[in-house]
């Protein structure tokens, strides 16, 4: 026996409208945004960072770097992925 679809129409319309709006916002955000530029000096600084967490404090600021490099393989000789995560940070406090 077939089920009547008329009672489900408002629910389906509401869900479709909600997901359609989210999809439209995501599409517009990807089309309008211009690609970010790549600063080679920042890339070189991230490549030169040592693995682990390093903090350096000077009289007027505190700098920190963190780097984690890992290789994940499927099996012993299988395909792998290298993960290289680097973060640079600076905290500067001044009295005004």
XYZ file of C-alpha atoms in Angstrom:
96
model
C 0.000 0.000 0.000
C 1.562 3.326 -1.032
C 2.067 5.998 1.601
C 0.618 9.468 1.046
C 3.394 12.006 0.519
C 1.272 15.116 1.059
C 1.846 15.261 4.864
C 5.617 15.089 4.290
C 5.718 17.963 1.779
C 6.210 20.798 4.338
C 8.995 18.891 6.089
C 10.758 18.091 2.829
C 10.386 21.681 1.632
C 11.823 23.056 4.894
C 14.826 20.715 4.802
C 15.453 21.398 1.111
C 15.286 25.152 1.675
C 17.673 24.980 4.622
C 20.268 22.814 2.845
C 19.849 24.805 -0.349
C 20.594 28.035 1.510
C 23.707 26.528 3.094
C 24.880 25.233 -0.284
C 24.290 28.632 -1.883
C 26.286 30.442 0.823
C 29.147 27.945 0.463
C 29.140 28.331 -3.319
C 29.162 32.133 -3.172
C 31.936 32.128 -0.560
C 34.170 29.974 -2.748
C 33.511 31.974 -5.897
C 33.826 35.501 -4.509
C 36.936 34.953 -2.432
C 40.196 35.569 -4.218
C 42.984 33.071 -3.573
C 45.321 33.892 -0.718
C 48.826 34.892 -1.632
C 51.787 32.782 -0.600
C 54.588 34.674 1.130
C 57.856 32.901 0.409
C 59.541 34.435 3.481
C 56.902 32.868 5.731
C 57.243 29.533 3.911
C 61.017 29.592 4.461
C 60.581 30.471 8.145
C 58.196 27.543 8.613
C 60.588 25.176 6.813
C 63.474 26.264 9.082
C 61.525 25.782 12.336
C 62.786 22.957 14.553
C 60.473 20.127 15.506
C 58.877 20.556 18.907
C 57.797 23.665 20.799
C 60.158 26.597 21.259
C 59.478 29.802 23.182
C 61.653 32.901 23.252
C 61.077 35.892 25.465
C 62.418 39.366 24.883
C 61.726 42.454 27.018
C 58.746 43.618 24.975
C 57.465 40.462 23.288
C 57.286 36.681 23.389
C 57.760 34.533 20.284
C 56.925 30.895 19.838
C 57.175 28.185 17.215
C 55.781 24.678 17.090
C 56.356 22.002 14.490
C 55.246 18.415 14.102
C 56.333 16.173 11.232
C 54.983 12.662 10.934
C 54.746 10.038 8.205
C 51.770 7.706 8.260
C 51.881 4.530 6.173
C 49.350 1.837 5.410
C 51.315 -1.363 6.004
C 55.110 -1.539 6.156
C 55.835 -0.602 2.539
C 52.441 0.751 1.535
C 51.476 4.232 0.420
C 52.032 6.959 2.949
C 51.237 10.545 3.769
C 53.630 13.029 5.345
C 52.064 15.510 7.756
C 53.997 18.722 8.397
C 52.211 21.136 10.747
C 53.973 24.368 11.704
C 52.718 27.300 13.764
C 54.383 30.646 14.340
C 53.174 33.092 16.946
C 53.980 36.380 18.576
C 52.485 38.020 21.625
C 53.333 41.655 22.149
C 52.111 43.644 25.151
C 52.738 47.370 25.437
C 51.596 49.941 27.898
C 49.753 52.814 26.285
